[in-house]
Amino acid sequence: MRQLLLVLAPASLTFAPLSAGLAQAQPVPQTTAKPGWQWTFDSAMTVVNAVRAGRSLQPKSWPNNARVAVLLSFDVDNETIALRYGEPTVGALSQTQYGARVGLGRIIKLLDAHKIPATFFIPSVSLAITPSMADVIKKSGRHEFGVHGWIHELNMTLPDSAERALLKKAVAELTQMTGVKPTGYRAPSWNFSPNTMAILRDMGFRYESSLMADDRPYELLQNEQPTGIVEIPVEWILDDAPLFDPRGQSYMNPRDVARVWMDEFDKAYEEGTILVLTMHPHISGHRSRIVALEQLIAHIEAKGPGRVWWATHGDVAEYVRKEAKLGEPKPRLIP
Ligand SMILES: [Zn+2]
């Protein structure tokens, strides 16, 4: 598979030699953009409406009268975090290999002990590096696979043709390696290029989970038109990566993070909406951090049996689609 991937890789995406240098922080985009104060209101609205939250898809009730839906997701980035900028180091590769080697197994063991389903968004290069992860995830029959780019490429840095080709390749490879065609997309680092929405529509995705306009599921609009694509919204508050970076400025103790997650759950429970939590095997799979997830699960289970619908992103997306009579995703009108 490794050979296949290297053959398929466009020339601009081949891996740089390890001697290329130290891993860099996220590059600052070079821009000649006009600052907002020089825009007209109309041009601001065109940009605002390019991709925007449409109607809420919050259902009147959840299956079996559960009070809230809880959706756990794991972005199985592993080594692609070190590879995506083309300047991987041995140290960063080893730190991220931990996700496949240790973290994933520990997470699956916890989920399976509680019979909790989850969604695993995986860059296809990550799975190709450690293909055995597919069987580990598939074993219980409860979990879902979702798309997370080819090598965790940042959409904002890509021309339309490259972004489209990489996403097609990612879906084909993920389908081949898992045996299931994924229906959901999560953008690497949670951002869209100006072309991403059109590409997702053209490829027939049924739901998306990278945007942040609500606590509840909603329909995505493109240029003010309904798309029929369900958004399962995320938030950086509910992502382990920034808060668990021991060298980052926002580092938090995992037990304090667990408290934030519990507060988010309690409000979701009170309001009858959804809790969507994003974690990474190479981050939350560590011993002192899995404790945060254990504490959250115990807190949620303390509500009593049947009070919570633990579900995959795909199950929630299809449930709210049906309840809201959303119909099927609408093909884009290509001018
Ligand atoms: Zn990711």
mmCIF file of C-alpha atoms and ligand atoms in Angstrom:
data_model
loop_
_atom_site.group_PDB
_atom_site.id
_atom_site.type_symbol
_atom_site.label_atom_id
_atom_site.label_comp_id
_atom_site.label_asym_id
_atom_site.label_seq_id
_atom_site.Cartn_x
_atom_site.Cartn_y
_atom_site.Cartn_z
ATOM 1 C CA MET A 1 0.000 0.000 0.000
ATOM 2 C CA ARG A 2 2.868 2.300 0.788
ATOM 3 C CA GLN A 3 4.231 1.852 -2.716
ATOM 4 C CA LEU A 4 0.802 2.431 -4.215
ATOM 5 C CA LEU A 5 0.411 5.663 -2.280
ATOM 6 C CA LEU A 6 3.763 6.970 -3.351
ATOM 7 C CA VAL A 7 2.962 6.181 -6.954
ATOM 8 C CA LEU A 8 -0.374 7.937 -6.666
ATOM 9 C CA ALA A 9 1.026 10.992 -4.934
ATOM 10 C CA PRO A 10 1.162 14.090 -7.099
ATOM 11 C CA ALA A 11 4.717 15.342 -7.547
ATOM 12 C CA SER A 12 4.076 18.324 -5.303
ATOM 13 C CA LEU A 13 3.072 16.043 -2.440
ATOM 14 C CA THR A 14 5.938 13.579 -2.332
ATOM 15 C CA PHE A 15 7.537 13.331 1.081
ATOM 16 C CA ALA A 16 10.492 15.540 1.840
ATOM 17 C CA PRO A 17 13.626 13.806 3.120
ATOM 18 C CA LEU A 18 13.913 13.643 6.893
ATOM 19 C CA SER A 19 16.894 15.955 6.760
ATOM 20 C CA ALA A 20 14.695 18.734 5.379
ATOM 21 C CA GLY A 21 14.631 20.501 8.710
ATOM 22 C CA LEU A 22 12.659 20.994 11.865
ATOM 23 C CA ALA A 23 8.883 20.683 11.864
ATOM 24 C CA GLN A 24 7.287 24.059 11.433
ATOM 25 C CA ALA A 25 4.311 25.601 13.111
ATOM 26 C CA GLN A 26 1.255 26.112 10.895
ATOM 27 C CA PRO A 27 2.415 28.410 8.078
ATOM 28 C CA VAL A 28 1.097 31.947 8.062
ATOM 29 C CA PRO A 29 -0.742 32.404 4.740
ATOM 30 C CA GLN A 30 0.955 34.899 2.466
ATOM 31 C CA THR A 31 -1.811 37.265 1.472
ATOM 32 C CA THR A 32 -2.373 40.421 -0.465
ATOM 33 C CA ALA A 33 -6.004 40.536 0.719
ATOM 34 C CA LYS A 34 -7.760 43.847 1.113
ATOM 35 C CA PRO A 35 -8.660 44.449 4.762
ATOM 36 C CA GLY A 36 -12.387 44.308 5.567
ATOM 37 C CA TRP A 37 -12.703 48.052 6.062
ATOM 38 C CA GLN A 38 -12.046 48.508 2.341
ATOM 39 C CA TRP A 39 -14.855 46.117 1.332
ATOM 40 C CA THR A 40 -18.383 46.987 0.255
ATOM 41 C CA PHE A 41 -21.233 45.504 2.274
ATOM 42 C CA ASP A 42 -22.292 43.489 -0.772
ATOM 43 C CA SER A 43 -18.904 41.857 -1.089
ATOM 44 C CA ALA A 44 -18.973 41.060 2.639
ATOM 45 C CA MET A 45 -22.362 39.367 2.215
ATOM 46 C CA THR A 46 -21.178 37.338 -0.768
ATOM 47 C CA VAL A 47 -18.382 35.937 1.378
ATOM 48 C CA VAL A 48 -20.627 35.428 4.432
ATOM 49 C CA ASN A 49 -23.160 33.514 2.356
ATOM 50 C CA ALA A 50 -20.708 31.290 0.487
ATOM 51 C CA VAL A 51 -21.127 28.552 3.126
ATOM 52 C CA ARG A 52 -23.490 29.291 5.972
ATOM 53 C CA ALA A 53 -25.757 27.629 8.520
ATOM 54 C CA GLY A 54 -29.315 27.135 7.297
ATOM 55 C CA ARG A 55 -32.263 25.778 9.205
ATOM 56 C CA SER A 56 -31.790 23.928 12.467
ATOM 57 C CA LEU A 57 -32.255 20.168 12.207
ATOM 58 C CA GLN A 58 -32.824 19.750 15.923
ATOM 59 C CA PRO A 59 -35.473 16.993 16.180
ATOM 60 C CA LYS A 60 -38.445 17.159 18.566
ATOM 61 C CA SER A 61 -37.214 13.989 20.250
ATOM 62 C CA TRP A 62 -34.365 11.504 20.114
ATOM 63 C CA PRO A 63 -34.817 7.748 19.535
ATOM 64 C CA ASN A 64 -36.440 5.894 22.449
ATOM 65 C CA ASN A 65 -37.100 9.227 24.129
ATOM 66 C CA ALA A 66 -33.472 9.752 25.053
ATOM 67 C CA ARG A 67 -32.897 13.241 26.411
ATOM 68 C CA VAL A 68 -29.701 13.986 24.479
ATOM 69 C CA ALA A 69 -27.470 12.512 21.767
ATOM 70 C CA VAL A 70 -23.768 12.020 22.505
ATOM 71 C CA LEU A 71 -21.399 11.665 19.545
ATOM 72 C CA LEU A 72 -17.781 10.732 20.198
ATOM 73 C CA SER A 73 -15.364 11.173 17.335
ATOM 74 C CA PHE A 74 -11.716 10.288 16.967
ATOM 75 C CA ASP A 75 -9.590 11.878 14.268
ATOM 76 C CA VAL A 76 -6.987 9.200 13.612
ATOM 77 C CA ASP A 77 -4.339 11.563 12.256
ATOM 78 C CA ASN A 78 -1.250 9.794 13.611
ATOM 79 C CA GLU A 79 1.837 10.371 11.400
ATOM 80 C CA THR A 80 -0.013 12.575 8.891
ATOM 81 C CA ILE A 81 0.264 15.422 11.408
ATOM 82 C CA ALA A 82 4.035 15.221 10.984
ATOM 83 C CA LEU A 83 3.931 14.529 7.223
ATOM 84 C CA ARG A 84 1.462 17.133 5.984
ATOM 85 C CA TYR A 85 3.851 20.079 5.854
ATOM 86 C CA GLY A 86 6.511 18.007 4.115
ATOM 87 C CA GLU A 87 9.065 18.460 6.889
ATOM 88 C CA PRO A 88 8.615 15.497 9.225
ATOM 89 C CA THR A 89 11.113 14.750 11.968
ATOM 90 C CA VAL A 90 11.820 11.393 13.557
ATOM 91 C CA GLY A 91 10.711 12.735 16.922
ATOM 92 C CA ALA A 92 7.347 14.008 15.651
ATOM 93 C CA LEU A 93 6.751 10.781 13.721
ATOM 94 C CA SER A 94 7.360 8.718 16.847
ATOM 95 C CA GLN A 95 5.062 10.903 18.926
ATOM 96 C CA THR A 96 2.246 10.473 16.419
ATOM 97 C CA GLN A 97 2.896 6.748 15.813
ATOM 98 C CA TYR A 98 1.730 6.348 19.414
ATOM 99 C CA GLY A 99 -1.840 6.814 18.138
ATOM 100 C CA ALA A 100 -1.804 3.596 16.107
ATOM 101 C CA ARG A 101 0.549 1.654 18.361
ATOM 102 C CA VAL A 102 -1.009 2.357 21.772
ATOM 103 C CA GLY A 103 -3.718 5.038 21.824
ATOM 104 C CA LEU A 104 -6.263 3.479 19.488
ATOM 105 C CA GLY A 105 -6.301 0.127 21.289
ATOM 106 C CA ARG A 106 -6.785 1.801 24.657
ATOM 107 C CA ILE A 107 -9.670 3.886 23.310
ATOM 108 C CA ILE A 108 -11.399 0.937 21.635
ATOM 109 C CA LYS A 109 -11.104 -1.087 24.845
ATOM 110 C CA LEU A 110 -12.840 1.680 26.800
ATOM 111 C CA LEU A 111 -15.601 2.189 24.221
ATOM 112 C CA ASP A 112 -16.248 -1.535 23.907
ATOM 113 C CA ALA A 113 -16.394 -2.017 27.673
ATOM 114 C CA HIS A 114 -19.270 0.508 27.711
ATOM 115 C CA LYS A 115 -20.772 -0.587 24.358
ATOM 116 C CA ILE A 116 -20.398 2.970 23.065
ATOM 117 C CA PRO A 117 -20.278 3.639 19.291
ATOM 118 C CA ALA A 118 -17.976 6.287 17.826
ATOM 119 C CA THR A 119 -16.960 7.766 14.489
ATOM 120 C CA PHE A 120 -13.343 7.517 13.319
ATOM 121 C CA PHE A 121 -12.312 10.162 10.773
ATOM 122 C CA ILE A 122 -9.093 8.915 9.159
ATOM 123 C CA PRO A 123 -6.731 10.430 6.581
ATOM 124 C CA SER A 124 -6.202 7.524 4.191
ATOM 125 C CA VAL A 125 -2.402 7.778 4.428
ATOM 126 C CA SER A 126 -2.703 7.277 8.192
ATOM 127 C CA LEU A 127 -4.642 4.049 7.659
ATOM 128 C CA ALA A 128 -2.305 2.901 4.886
ATOM 129 C CA ILE A 129 0.680 3.280 7.236
ATOM 130 C CA THR A 130 -1.040 1.011 9.796
ATOM 131 C CA PRO A 131 -3.783 -0.901 7.920
ATOM 132 C CA SER A 132 -4.447 -3.146 10.927
ATOM 133 C CA MET A 133 -6.324 -0.212 12.529
ATOM 134 C CA ALA A 134 -9.274 -0.963 10.233
ATOM 135 C CA ASP A 135 -9.929 -4.351 11.845
ATOM 136 C CA VAL A 136 -9.370 -2.964 15.347
ATOM 137 C CA ILE A 137 -12.071 -0.361 14.719
ATOM 138 C CA LYS A 138 -14.421 -2.714 12.850
ATOM 139 C CA LYS A 139 -14.352 -5.529 15.404
ATOM 140 C CA SER A 140 -17.356 -4.473 17.534
ATOM 141 C CA GLY A 141 -19.485 -3.588 14.513
ATOM 142 C CA ARG A 142 -20.553 -0.369 16.275
ATOM 143 C CA HIS A 143 -18.161 2.215 14.859
ATOM 144 C CA GLU A 144 -18.233 4.348 11.747
ATOM 145 C CA PHE A 145 -15.439 5.456 9.395
ATOM 146 C CA GLY A 146 -15.381 9.013 8.041
ATOM 147 C CA VAL A 147 -13.143 10.904 5.608
ATOM 148 C CA HIS A 148 -10.423 13.224 6.933
ATOM 149 C CA GLY A 149 -8.388 14.103 3.842
ATOM 150 C CA TRP A 150 -5.622 12.108 2.187
ATOM 151 C CA ILE A 151 -2.565 13.210 4.201
ATOM 152 C CA HIS A 152 -4.337 15.757 6.445
ATOM 153 C CA GLU A 153 -3.745 18.360 3.737
ATOM 154 C CA LEU A 154 -4.985 21.858 4.529
ATOM 155 C CA ASN A 155 -7.752 22.698 2.059
ATOM 156 C CA MET A 156 -6.974 26.412 2.234
ATOM 157 C CA THR A 157 -3.537 25.822 0.692
ATOM 158 C CA LEU A 158 -4.731 23.807 -2.329
ATOM 159 C CA PRO A 159 -5.901 24.672 -5.822
ATOM 160 C CA ASP A 160 -9.345 23.262 -6.703
ATOM 161 C CA SER A 161 -7.975 20.461 -8.906
ATOM 162 C CA ALA A 162 -5.553 19.161 -6.250
ATOM 163 C CA GLU A 163 -8.135 19.356 -3.450
ATOM 164 C CA ARG A 164 -10.668 17.473 -5.567
ATOM 165 C CA ALA A 165 -8.181 14.807 -6.693
ATOM 166 C CA LEU A 166 -6.908 14.216 -3.151
ATOM 167 C CA LEU A 167 -10.405 13.869 -1.735
ATOM 168 C CA LYS A 168 -11.408 11.408 -4.449
ATOM 169 C CA LYS A 169 -8.284 9.387 -3.760
ATOM 170 C CA ALA A 170 -8.932 9.521 0.001
ATOM 171 C CA VAL A 171 -12.480 8.185 -0.399
ATOM 172 C CA ALA A 172 -11.417 5.430 -2.808
ATOM 173 C CA GLU A 173 -8.572 4.268 -0.558
ATOM 174 C CA LEU A 174 -10.596 4.451 2.650
ATOM 175 C CA THR A 175 -13.404 2.465 1.004
ATOM 176 C CA GLN A 176 -10.944 -0.136 -0.204
ATOM 177 C CA MET A 177 -9.171 -0.492 3.145
ATOM 178 C CA THR A 178 -12.292 -0.562 5.348
ATOM 179 C CA GLY A 179 -14.754 -2.228 2.984
ATOM 180 C CA VAL A 180 -17.309 0.544 3.602
ATOM 181 C CA LYS A 181 -17.949 3.706 1.596
ATOM 182 C CA PRO A 182 -17.943 6.640 4.036
ATOM 183 C CA THR A 183 -20.831 9.121 3.972
ATOM 184 C CA GLY A 184 -19.353 11.832 6.197
ATOM 185 C CA TYR A 185 -16.522 14.319 5.889
ATOM 186 C CA ARG A 186 -14.425 16.166 8.455
ATOM 187 C CA ALA A 187 -12.003 18.745 7.079
ATOM 188 C CA PRO A 188 -8.397 18.446 8.264
ATOM 189 C CA SER A 189 -7.882 21.211 10.849
ATOM 190 C CA TRP A 190 -11.575 22.059 10.408
ATOM 191 C CA ASN A 191 -11.398 24.485 7.535
ATOM 192 C CA PHE A 192 -12.739 24.832 4.017
ATOM 193 C CA SER A 193 -11.175 26.366 0.951
ATOM 194 C CA PRO A 194 -13.500 28.383 -1.303
ATOM 195 C CA ASN A 195 -13.954 25.122 -3.298
ATOM 196 C CA THR A 196 -14.557 22.579 -0.522
ATOM 197 C CA MET A 197 -18.339 22.898 -0.338
ATOM 198 C CA ALA A 198 -18.770 22.354 -4.084
ATOM 199 C CA ILE A 199 -16.419 19.349 -3.992
ATOM 200 C CA LEU A 200 -18.341 17.748 -1.107
ATOM 201 C CA ARG A 201 -21.614 18.189 -2.997
ATOM 202 C CA ASP A 202 -20.202 16.823 -6.243
ATOM 203 C CA MET A 203 -18.883 13.772 -4.390
ATOM 204 C CA GLY A 204 -22.225 13.026 -2.746
ATOM 205 C CA PHE A 205 -21.345 13.430 0.926
ATOM 206 C CA ARG A 206 -24.409 13.223 3.174
ATOM 207 C CA TYR A 207 -23.006 15.012 6.214
ATOM 208 C CA GLU A 208 -20.144 17.264 7.225
ATOM 209 C CA SER A 209 -18.585 17.760 10.667
ATOM 210 C CA SER A 210 -16.039 20.619 10.801
ATOM 211 C CA LEU A 211 -18.054 23.822 11.193
ATOM 212 C CA MET A 212 -19.233 25.617 14.299
ATOM 213 C CA ALA A 213 -22.345 27.753 13.802
ATOM 214 C CA ASP A 214 -24.608 26.010 16.349
ATOM 215 C CA ASP A 215 -24.838 23.469 19.165
ATOM 216 C CA ARG A 216 -27.483 21.604 17.166
ATOM 217 C CA PRO A 217 -27.324 19.884 13.779
ATOM 218 C CA TYR A 218 -28.218 22.138 10.867
ATOM 219 C CA GLU A 219 -28.483 22.192 7.095
ATOM 220 C CA LEU A 220 -25.613 23.753 5.170
ATOM 221 C CA LEU A 221 -26.405 26.496 2.682
ATOM 222 C CA GLN A 222 -24.198 27.356 -0.278
ATOM 223 C CA ASN A 223 -24.711 30.830 -1.736
ATOM 224 C CA GLU A 224 -28.010 30.989 0.214
ATOM 225 C CA GLN A 225 -29.318 27.772 -1.398
ATOM 226 C CA PRO A 226 -30.097 24.660 0.698
ATOM 227 C CA THR A 227 -27.679 21.795 0.006
ATOM 228 C CA GLY A 228 -29.407 18.909 1.783
ATOM 229 C CA ILE A 229 -26.104 18.237 3.582
ATOM 230 C CA VAL A 230 -26.349 17.840 7.361
ATOM 231 C CA GLU A 231 -23.793 19.676 9.489
ATOM 232 C CA ILE A 232 -22.839 17.992 12.780
ATOM 233 C CA PRO A 233 -21.107 20.970 14.394
ATOM 234 C CA VAL A 234 -17.847 20.849 16.343
ATOM 235 C CA GLU A 235 -16.080 23.390 18.582
ATOM 236 C CA TRP A 236 -12.489 23.922 19.695
ATOM 237 C CA ILE A 237 -13.799 23.818 23.290
ATOM 238 C CA LEU A 238 -14.633 20.174 22.602
ATOM 239 C CA ASP A 239 -11.363 19.186 20.910
ATOM 240 C CA ASP A 240 -8.558 17.573 22.891
ATOM 241 C CA ALA A 241 -5.701 18.840 20.679
ATOM 242 C CA PRO A 242 -5.212 22.467 21.779
ATOM 243 C CA LEU A 243 -5.851 21.824 25.475
ATOM 244 C CA PHE A 244 -3.716 18.703 25.773
ATOM 245 C CA ASP A 245 -0.609 20.076 24.062
ATOM 246 C CA PRO A 246 1.903 20.006 26.936
ATOM 247 C CA ARG A 247 4.047 22.585 25.095
ATOM 248 C CA GLY A 248 1.117 24.783 24.082
ATOM 249 C CA GLN A 249 0.072 28.038 25.707
ATOM 250 C CA SER A 250 -3.448 26.759 26.404
ATOM 251 C CA TYR A 251 -2.425 23.492 28.088
ATOM 252 C CA MET A 252 -4.910 22.197 30.648
ATOM 253 C CA ASN A 253 -4.792 19.400 33.158
ATOM 254 C CA PRO A 254 -6.863 16.467 31.746
ATOM 255 C CA ARG A 255 -9.035 16.421 34.872
ATOM 256 C CA ASP A 256 -9.890 20.098 34.330
ATOM 257 C CA VAL A 257 -10.675 19.323 30.683
ATOM 258 C CA ALA A 258 -13.005 16.522 31.858
ATOM 259 C CA ARG A 259 -14.856 19.129 33.947
ATOM 260 C CA VAL A 260 -15.375 21.334 30.859
ATOM 261 C CA TRP A 261 -16.684 18.322 28.915
ATOM 262 C CA MET A 262 -19.086 17.466 31.769
ATOM 263 C CA ASP A 263 -20.401 21.049 31.856
ATOM 264 C CA GLU A 264 -20.907 20.954 28.086
ATOM 265 C CA PHE A 265 -22.765 17.658 28.462
ATOM 266 C CA ASP A 266 -24.940 18.952 31.313
ATOM 267 C CA LYS A 267 -26.105 21.922 29.209
ATOM 268 C CA ALA A 268 -26.695 19.704 26.173
ATOM 269 C CA TYR A 269 -28.745 17.407 28.414
ATOM 270 C CA GLU A 270 -30.732 20.322 29.821
ATOM 271 C CA GLU A 271 -31.434 21.662 26.323
ATOM 272 C CA GLY A 272 -32.004 18.218 24.748
ATOM 273 C CA THR A 273 -29.470 18.736 21.967
ATOM 274 C CA ILE A 274 -26.180 17.012 21.091
ATOM 275 C CA LEU A 275 -22.699 16.721 22.543
ATOM 276 C CA VAL A 276 -20.019 16.247 19.870
ATOM 277 C CA LEU A 277 -16.552 15.534 21.240
ATOM 278 C CA THR A 278 -13.424 15.357 19.049
ATOM 279 C CA MET A 279 -10.386 13.422 20.246
ATOM 280 C CA HIS A 280 -7.225 11.958 18.702
ATOM 281 C CA PRO A 281 -5.695 8.555 19.529
ATOM 282 C CA HIS A 282 -2.173 10.029 19.631
ATOM 283 C CA ILE A 283 -3.371 12.647 22.130
ATOM 284 C CA SER A 284 -6.250 11.293 24.244
ATOM 285 C CA GLY A 285 -4.906 7.742 24.043
ATOM 286 C CA HIS A 286 -2.279 8.577 26.683
ATOM 287 C CA ARG A 287 -2.721 7.136 30.182
ATOM 288 C CA SER A 288 -3.310 10.393 32.037
ATOM 289 C CA ARG A 289 -5.733 11.634 29.366
ATOM 290 C CA ILE A 290 -7.912 8.571 28.873
ATOM 291 C CA VAL A 291 -8.907 9.339 32.456
ATOM 292 C CA ALA A 292 -10.726 12.458 31.184
ATOM 293 C CA LEU A 293 -12.823 10.338 28.827
ATOM 294 C CA GLU A 294 -13.450 7.741 31.530
ATOM 295 C CA GLN A 295 -14.704 10.489 33.849
ATOM 296 C CA LEU A 296 -16.983 11.910 31.169
ATOM 297 C CA ILE A 297 -18.464 8.494 30.381
ATOM 298 C CA ALA A 298 -19.094 7.834 34.095
ATOM 299 C CA HIS A 299 -20.747 11.256 34.454
ATOM 300 C CA ILE A 300 -23.012 10.597 31.465
ATOM 301 C CA GLU A 301 -23.887 7.056 32.509
ATOM 302 C CA ALA A 302 -24.876 8.365 35.940
ATOM 303 C CA LYS A 303 -27.966 9.895 34.285
ATOM 304 C CA GLY A 304 -29.327 6.355 34.161
ATOM 305 C CA PRO A 305 -30.101 3.850 31.431
ATOM 306 C CA GLY A 306 -31.899 5.094 28.316
ATOM 307 C CA ARG A 307 -31.414 8.810 29.057
ATOM 308 C CA VAL A 308 -28.681 9.233 26.450
ATOM 309 C CA TRP A 309 -28.487 8.192 22.804
ATOM 310 C CA TRP A 310 -24.852 7.249 22.159
ATOM 311 C CA ALA A 311 -24.588 7.365 18.388
ATOM 312 C CA THR A 312 -22.248 7.710 15.448
ATOM 313 C CA HIS A 313 -22.230 10.932 13.459
ATOM 314 C CA GLY A 314 -23.745 9.075 10.503
ATOM 315 C CA ASP A 315 -26.644 7.716 12.586
ATOM 316 C CA VAL A 316 -27.453 11.148 13.977
ATOM 317 C CA ALA A 317 -27.166 12.765 10.537
ATOM 318 C CA GLU A 318 -29.623 10.277 9.022
ATOM 319 C CA TYR A 319 -31.998 10.507 11.985
ATOM 320 C CA VAL A 320 -32.245 14.304 11.843
ATOM 321 C CA ARG A 321 -32.478 14.182 8.032
ATOM 322 C CA LYS A 322 -35.532 11.935 8.309
ATOM 323 C CA GLU A 323 -37.165 13.827 11.206
ATOM 324 C CA ALA A 324 -36.751 17.186 9.449
ATOM 325 C CA LYS A 325 -37.928 15.757 6.109
ATOM 326 C CA LEU A 326 -34.773 17.139 4.586
ATOM 327 C CA GLY A 327 -34.781 14.775 1.606
ATOM 328 C CA GLU A 328 -31.599 13.746 -0.172
ATOM 329 C CA PRO A 329 -28.496 15.947 -0.678
ATOM 330 C CA LYS A 330 -29.191 18.304 -3.577
ATOM 331 C CA PRO A 331 -26.864 18.187 -6.580
ATOM 332 C CA ARG A 332 -25.110 21.450 -7.288
ATOM 333 C CA LEU A 333 -26.281 23.367 -10.329
ATOM 334 C CA ILE A 334 -23.091 23.644 -12.325
ATOM 335 C CA PRO A 335 -23.114 26.906 -14.287
HETATM 336 ZN ZN ZN B 1 -7.109 15.906 12.076
#
